[in-house]
mmCIF file of C-alpha atoms and ligand atoms in Angstrom:
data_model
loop_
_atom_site.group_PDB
_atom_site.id
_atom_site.type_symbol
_atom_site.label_atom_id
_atom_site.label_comp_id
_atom_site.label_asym_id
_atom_site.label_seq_id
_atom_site.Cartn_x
_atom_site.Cartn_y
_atom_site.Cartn_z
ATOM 1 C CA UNK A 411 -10.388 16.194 -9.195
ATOM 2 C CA UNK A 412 -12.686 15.179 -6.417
ATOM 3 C CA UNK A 413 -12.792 11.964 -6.334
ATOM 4 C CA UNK A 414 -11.146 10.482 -2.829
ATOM 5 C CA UNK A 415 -7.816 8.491 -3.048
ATOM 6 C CA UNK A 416 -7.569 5.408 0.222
ATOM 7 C CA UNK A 417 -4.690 3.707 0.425
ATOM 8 C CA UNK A 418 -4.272 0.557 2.928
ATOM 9 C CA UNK A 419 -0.901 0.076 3.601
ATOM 10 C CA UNK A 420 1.500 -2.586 5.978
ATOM 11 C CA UNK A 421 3.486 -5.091 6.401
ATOM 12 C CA UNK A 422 3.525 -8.589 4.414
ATOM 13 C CA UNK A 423 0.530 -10.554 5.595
ATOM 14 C CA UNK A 424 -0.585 -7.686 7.622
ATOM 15 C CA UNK A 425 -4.335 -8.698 6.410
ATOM 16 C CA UNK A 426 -4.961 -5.469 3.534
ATOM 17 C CA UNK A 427 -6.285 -8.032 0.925
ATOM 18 C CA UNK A 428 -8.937 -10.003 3.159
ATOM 19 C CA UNK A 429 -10.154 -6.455 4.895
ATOM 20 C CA UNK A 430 -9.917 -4.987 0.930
ATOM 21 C CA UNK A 431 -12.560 -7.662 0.243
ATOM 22 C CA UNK A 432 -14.800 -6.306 3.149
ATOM 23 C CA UNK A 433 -14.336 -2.784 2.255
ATOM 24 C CA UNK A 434 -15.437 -3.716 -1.950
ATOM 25 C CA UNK A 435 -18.991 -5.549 -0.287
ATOM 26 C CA UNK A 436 -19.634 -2.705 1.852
ATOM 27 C CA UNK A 437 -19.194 -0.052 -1.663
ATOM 28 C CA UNK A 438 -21.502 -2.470 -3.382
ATOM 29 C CA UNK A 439 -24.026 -2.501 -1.251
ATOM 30 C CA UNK A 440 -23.702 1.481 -0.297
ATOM 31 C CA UNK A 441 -23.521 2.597 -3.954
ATOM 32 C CA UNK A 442 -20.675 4.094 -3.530
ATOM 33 C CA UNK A 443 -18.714 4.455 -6.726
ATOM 34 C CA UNK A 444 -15.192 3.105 -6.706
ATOM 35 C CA UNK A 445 -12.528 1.161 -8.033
ATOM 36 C CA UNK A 446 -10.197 -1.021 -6.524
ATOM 37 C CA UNK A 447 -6.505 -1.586 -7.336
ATOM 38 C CA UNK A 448 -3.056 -2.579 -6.105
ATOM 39 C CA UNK A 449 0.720 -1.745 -6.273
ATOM 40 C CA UNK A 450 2.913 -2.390 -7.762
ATOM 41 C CA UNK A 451 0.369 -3.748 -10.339
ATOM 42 C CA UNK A 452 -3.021 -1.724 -11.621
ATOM 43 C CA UNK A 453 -2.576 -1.520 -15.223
ATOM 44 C CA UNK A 454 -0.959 -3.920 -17.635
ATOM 45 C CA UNK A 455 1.887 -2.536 -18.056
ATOM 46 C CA UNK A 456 2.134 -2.363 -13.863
ATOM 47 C CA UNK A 457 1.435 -5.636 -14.006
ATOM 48 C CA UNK A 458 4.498 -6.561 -15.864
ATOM 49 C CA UNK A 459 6.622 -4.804 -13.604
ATOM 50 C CA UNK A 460 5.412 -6.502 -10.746
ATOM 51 C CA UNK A 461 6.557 -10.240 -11.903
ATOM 52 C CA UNK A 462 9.639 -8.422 -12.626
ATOM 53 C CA UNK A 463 9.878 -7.223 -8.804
ATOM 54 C CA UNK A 464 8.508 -10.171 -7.501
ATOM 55 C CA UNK A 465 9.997 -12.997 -9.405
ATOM 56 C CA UNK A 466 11.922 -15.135 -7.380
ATOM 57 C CA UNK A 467 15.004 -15.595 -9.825
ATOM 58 C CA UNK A 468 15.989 -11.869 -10.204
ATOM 59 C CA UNK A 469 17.643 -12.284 -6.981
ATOM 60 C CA UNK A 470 20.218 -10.049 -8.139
ATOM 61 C CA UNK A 471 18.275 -6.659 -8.519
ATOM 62 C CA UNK A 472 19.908 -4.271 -7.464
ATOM 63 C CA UNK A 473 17.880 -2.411 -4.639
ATOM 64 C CA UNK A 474 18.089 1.120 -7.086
ATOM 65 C CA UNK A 475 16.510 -0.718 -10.239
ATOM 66 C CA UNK A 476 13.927 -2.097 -7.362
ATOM 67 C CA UNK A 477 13.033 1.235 -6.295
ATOM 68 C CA UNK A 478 12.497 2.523 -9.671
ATOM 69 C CA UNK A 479 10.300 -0.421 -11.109
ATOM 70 C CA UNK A 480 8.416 0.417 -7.942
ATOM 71 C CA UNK A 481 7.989 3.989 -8.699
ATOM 72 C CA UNK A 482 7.722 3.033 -12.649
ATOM 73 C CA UNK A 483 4.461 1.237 -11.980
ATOM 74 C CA UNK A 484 3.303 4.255 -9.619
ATOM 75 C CA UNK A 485 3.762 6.694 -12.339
ATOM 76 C CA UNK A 486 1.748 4.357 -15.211
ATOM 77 C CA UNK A 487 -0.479 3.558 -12.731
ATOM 78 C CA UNK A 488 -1.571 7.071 -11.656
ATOM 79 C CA UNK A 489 -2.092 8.609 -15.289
ATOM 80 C CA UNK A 490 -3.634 5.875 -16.468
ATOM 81 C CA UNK A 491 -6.009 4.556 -13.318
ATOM 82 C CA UNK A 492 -6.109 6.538 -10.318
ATOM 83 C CA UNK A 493 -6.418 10.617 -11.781
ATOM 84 C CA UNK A 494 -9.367 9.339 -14.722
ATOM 85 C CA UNK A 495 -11.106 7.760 -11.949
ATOM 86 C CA UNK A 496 -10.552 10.537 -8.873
ATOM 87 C CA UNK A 497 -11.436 13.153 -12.134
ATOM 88 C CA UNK A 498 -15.202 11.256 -12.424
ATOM 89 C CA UNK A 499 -15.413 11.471 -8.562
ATOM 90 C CA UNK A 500 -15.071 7.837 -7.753
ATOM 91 C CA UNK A 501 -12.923 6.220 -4.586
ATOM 92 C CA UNK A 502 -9.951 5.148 -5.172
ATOM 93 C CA UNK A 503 -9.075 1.923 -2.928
ATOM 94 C CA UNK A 504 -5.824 1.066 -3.720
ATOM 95 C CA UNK A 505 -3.670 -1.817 -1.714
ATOM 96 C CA UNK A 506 -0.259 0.303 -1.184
ATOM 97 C CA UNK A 507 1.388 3.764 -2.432
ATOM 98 C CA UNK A 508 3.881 6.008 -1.967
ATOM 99 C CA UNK A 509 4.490 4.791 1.916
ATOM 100 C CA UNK A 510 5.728 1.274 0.549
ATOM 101 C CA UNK A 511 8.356 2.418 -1.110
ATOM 102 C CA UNK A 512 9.470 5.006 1.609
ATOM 103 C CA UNK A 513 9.540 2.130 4.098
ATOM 104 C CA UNK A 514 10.534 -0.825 1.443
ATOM 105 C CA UNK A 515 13.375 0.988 -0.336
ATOM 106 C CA UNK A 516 13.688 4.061 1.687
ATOM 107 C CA UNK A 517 14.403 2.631 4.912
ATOM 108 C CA UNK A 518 14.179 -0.979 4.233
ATOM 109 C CA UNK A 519 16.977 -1.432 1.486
ATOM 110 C CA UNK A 520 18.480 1.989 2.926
ATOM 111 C CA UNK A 521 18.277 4.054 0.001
ATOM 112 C CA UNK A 522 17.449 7.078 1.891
ATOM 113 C CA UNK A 523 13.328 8.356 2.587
ATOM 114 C CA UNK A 524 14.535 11.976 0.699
ATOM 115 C CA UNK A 525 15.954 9.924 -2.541
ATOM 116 C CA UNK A 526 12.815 7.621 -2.585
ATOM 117 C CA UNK A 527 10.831 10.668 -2.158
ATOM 118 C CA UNK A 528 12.377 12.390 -5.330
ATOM 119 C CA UNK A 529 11.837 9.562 -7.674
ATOM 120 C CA UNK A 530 8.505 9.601 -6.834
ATOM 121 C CA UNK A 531 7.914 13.002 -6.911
ATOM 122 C CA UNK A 532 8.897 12.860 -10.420
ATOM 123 C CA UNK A 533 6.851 9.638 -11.158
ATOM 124 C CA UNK A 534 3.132 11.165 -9.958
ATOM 125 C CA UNK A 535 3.850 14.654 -9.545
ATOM 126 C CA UNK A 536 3.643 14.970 -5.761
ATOM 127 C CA UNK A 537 -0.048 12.972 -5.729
ATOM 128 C CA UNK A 538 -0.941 11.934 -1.933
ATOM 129 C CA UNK A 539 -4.036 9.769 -1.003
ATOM 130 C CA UNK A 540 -6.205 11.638 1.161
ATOM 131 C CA UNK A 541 -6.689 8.846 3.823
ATOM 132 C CA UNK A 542 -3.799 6.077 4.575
ATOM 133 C CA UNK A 543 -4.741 2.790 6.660
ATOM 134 C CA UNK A 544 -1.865 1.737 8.321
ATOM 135 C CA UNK A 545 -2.164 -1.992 9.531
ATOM 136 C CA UNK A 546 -0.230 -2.501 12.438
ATOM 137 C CA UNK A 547 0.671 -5.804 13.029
ATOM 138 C CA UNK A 548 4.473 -6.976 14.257
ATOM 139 C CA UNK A 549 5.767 -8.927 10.720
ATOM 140 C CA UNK A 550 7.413 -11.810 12.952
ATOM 141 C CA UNK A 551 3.605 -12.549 13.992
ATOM 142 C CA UNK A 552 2.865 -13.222 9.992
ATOM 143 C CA UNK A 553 5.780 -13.701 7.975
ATOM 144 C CA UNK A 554 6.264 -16.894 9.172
ATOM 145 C CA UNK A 555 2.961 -18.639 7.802
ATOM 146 C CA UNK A 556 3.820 -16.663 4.438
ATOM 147 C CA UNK A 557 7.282 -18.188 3.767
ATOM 148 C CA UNK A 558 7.710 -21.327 5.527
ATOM 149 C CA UNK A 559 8.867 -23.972 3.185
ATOM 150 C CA UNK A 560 10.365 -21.660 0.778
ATOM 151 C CA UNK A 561 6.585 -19.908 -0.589
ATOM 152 C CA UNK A 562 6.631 -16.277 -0.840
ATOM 153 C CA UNK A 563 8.077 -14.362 -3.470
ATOM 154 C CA UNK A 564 11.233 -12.592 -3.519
ATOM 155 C CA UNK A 565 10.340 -9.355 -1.008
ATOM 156 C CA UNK A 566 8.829 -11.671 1.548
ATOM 157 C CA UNK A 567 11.464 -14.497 1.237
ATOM 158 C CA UNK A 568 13.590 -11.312 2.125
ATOM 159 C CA UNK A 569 14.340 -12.594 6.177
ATOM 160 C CA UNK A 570 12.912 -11.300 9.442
ATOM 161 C CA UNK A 571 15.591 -8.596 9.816
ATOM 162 C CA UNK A 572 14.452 -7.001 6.265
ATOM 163 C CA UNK A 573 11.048 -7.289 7.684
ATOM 164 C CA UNK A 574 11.726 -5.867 11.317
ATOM 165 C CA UNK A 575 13.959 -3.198 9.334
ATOM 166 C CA UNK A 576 10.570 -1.970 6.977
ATOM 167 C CA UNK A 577 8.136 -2.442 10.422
ATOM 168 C CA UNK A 578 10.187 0.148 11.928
ATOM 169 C CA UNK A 579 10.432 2.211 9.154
ATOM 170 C CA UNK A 580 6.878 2.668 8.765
ATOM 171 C CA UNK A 581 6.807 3.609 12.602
ATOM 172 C CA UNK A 582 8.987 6.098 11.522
ATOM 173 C CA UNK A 583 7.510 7.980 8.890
ATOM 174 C CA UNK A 584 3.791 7.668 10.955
ATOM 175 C CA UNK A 585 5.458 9.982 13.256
ATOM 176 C CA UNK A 586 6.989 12.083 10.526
ATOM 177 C CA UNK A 587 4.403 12.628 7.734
ATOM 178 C CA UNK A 588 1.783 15.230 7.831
ATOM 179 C CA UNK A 589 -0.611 13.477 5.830
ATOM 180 C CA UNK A 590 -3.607 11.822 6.849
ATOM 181 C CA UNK A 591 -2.742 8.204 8.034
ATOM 182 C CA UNK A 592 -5.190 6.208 10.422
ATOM 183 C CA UNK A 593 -3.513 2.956 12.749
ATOM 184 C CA UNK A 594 -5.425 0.037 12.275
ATOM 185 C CA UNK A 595 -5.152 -2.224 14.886
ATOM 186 C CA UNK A 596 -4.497 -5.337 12.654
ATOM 187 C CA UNK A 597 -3.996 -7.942 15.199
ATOM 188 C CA UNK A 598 -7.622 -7.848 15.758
ATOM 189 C CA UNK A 599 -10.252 -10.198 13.820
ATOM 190 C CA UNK A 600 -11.498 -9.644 10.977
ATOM 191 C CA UNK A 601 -14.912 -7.914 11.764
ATOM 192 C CA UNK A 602 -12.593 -5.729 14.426
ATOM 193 C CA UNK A 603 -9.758 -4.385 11.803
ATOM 194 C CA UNK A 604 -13.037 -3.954 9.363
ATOM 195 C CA UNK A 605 -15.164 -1.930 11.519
ATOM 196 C CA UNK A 606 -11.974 0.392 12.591
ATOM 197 C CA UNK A 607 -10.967 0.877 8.581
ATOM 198 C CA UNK A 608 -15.046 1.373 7.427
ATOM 199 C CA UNK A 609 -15.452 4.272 10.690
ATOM 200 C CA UNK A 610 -12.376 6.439 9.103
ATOM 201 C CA UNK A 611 -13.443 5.931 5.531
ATOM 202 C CA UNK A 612 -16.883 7.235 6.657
ATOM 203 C CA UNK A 613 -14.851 10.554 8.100
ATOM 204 C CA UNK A 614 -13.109 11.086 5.198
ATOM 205 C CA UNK A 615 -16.243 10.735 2.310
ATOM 206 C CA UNK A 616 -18.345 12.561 4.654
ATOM 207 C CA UNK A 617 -15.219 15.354 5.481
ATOM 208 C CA UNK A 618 -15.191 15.819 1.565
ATOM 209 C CA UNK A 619 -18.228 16.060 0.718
ATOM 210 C CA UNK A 620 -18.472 18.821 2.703
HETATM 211 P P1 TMP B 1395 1.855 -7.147 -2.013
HETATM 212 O O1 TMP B 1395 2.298 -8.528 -1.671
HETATM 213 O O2 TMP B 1395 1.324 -6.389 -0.862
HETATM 214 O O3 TMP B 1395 0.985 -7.085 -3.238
HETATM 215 O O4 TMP B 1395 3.178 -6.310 -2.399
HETATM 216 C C1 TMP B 1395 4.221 -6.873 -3.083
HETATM 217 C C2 TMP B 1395 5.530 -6.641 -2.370
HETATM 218 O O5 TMP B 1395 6.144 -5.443 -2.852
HETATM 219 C C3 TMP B 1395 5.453 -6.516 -0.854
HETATM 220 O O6 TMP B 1395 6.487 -7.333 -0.307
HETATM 221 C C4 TMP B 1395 5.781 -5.075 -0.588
HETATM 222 C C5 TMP B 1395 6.633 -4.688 -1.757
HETATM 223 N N1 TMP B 1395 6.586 -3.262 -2.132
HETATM 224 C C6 TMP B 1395 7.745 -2.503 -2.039
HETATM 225 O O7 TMP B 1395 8.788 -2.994 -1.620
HETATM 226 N N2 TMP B 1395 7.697 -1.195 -2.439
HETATM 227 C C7 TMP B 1395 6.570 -0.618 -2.951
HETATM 228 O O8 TMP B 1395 6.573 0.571 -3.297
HETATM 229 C C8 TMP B 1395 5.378 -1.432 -3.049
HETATM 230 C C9 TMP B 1395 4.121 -0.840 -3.613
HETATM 231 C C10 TMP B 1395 5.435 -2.745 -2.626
#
């Protein structure tokens, strides 16, 4: 495997898919190969899961079942898109991993980080990406654009305090986790958050290709 594995992770409406946009033109017209993908999603069957997930009417899930869709479409989605694609030596973009579900379910639903952690263990076999972009962008500054008269699907129709809850969390686990996660100042434009995510992407391909 040498491909490289970037995740962009954040709160709802934190700005990963306009920025993901950016980052896809700027591979193009570098050469770089690469694929780009999302979670929960990435595969067909991933796909599936996530209008499960994110289907308004299953308002009764229960937050356990939610946490192991989540890590359901991880597990398809890492044998069957993200290893064949870091084993030909291509980059990985991916919108969310792992660090959704620690903050989502983990701390979010309060499931527990070490419980989340297990299931997902299981489900890709300890995989990491080897550079996270954390937007960083207070939810209460975007969530309200996203779900005013009832739009949104079922996560972000979840309430502020969910929201606030799952911002903190991810605060959290920044200051716990060893791996390699970048803050992205999100509340920036859009040619500001871009040039901040593009200089630690640079790093990291240059850092592995030694
Ligand atoms: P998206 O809107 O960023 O595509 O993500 C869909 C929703 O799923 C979003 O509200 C975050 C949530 N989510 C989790 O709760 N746990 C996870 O593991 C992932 C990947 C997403």
């Amino acid at each position: 495997m040498d491909g490289v594995f970037i995740a962009l992770e954040g709160p709802d409406g934190s700005g990963k898919s306009t920025i993901m946009e950016k980052i896809v033109e700027y591979f193009k017209m570098n050469h770089i190969e690469f694929i780009r993908t999302r979670e929960p999603g990435g595969t067909k069957i991933g796909e599936e899961i996530r209008d499960l997930l994110l289907m308004k009417d299953n308002q009764n899930m229960a937050a356990e079942t939610e946490a192991l869709l989540y890590a359901a479409s991880r597990s398809q989605h890492m044998h069957e898109e993200i290893m064949p694609a870091l084993d030909m030596g291509k980059v990985v973009l991916c919108e969310r991993f792992i660090l959704s579900s620690l903050a989502y379910q983990g701390i979010g639903r309060g499931l527990g980080v070490d419980r989340i952690k297990q299931i997902n263990d299981f489900a890709i076999h300890g995989l990491r990406p080897d550079l996270t972009l954390f937007f960083d962008i207070d939810p209460r500054r975007t969530l309200i654009r996203k779900v005013g008269n009832g739009r949104g699907d079922r996560l972000e129709q979840e309430g502020v305090e969910f929201h606030n809850r799952v911002y903190d969390g991810y605060r959290r686990l920044l200051r716990e986790c060893t791996e390699t996660i970048e803050v992205i100042d999100a509340t920036q434009d859009i040619e500001g958050v871009f040039n901040q995510c593009i200089y630690h992407i640079e790093n990291t391909l240059e850092y592995k290709e030694g």
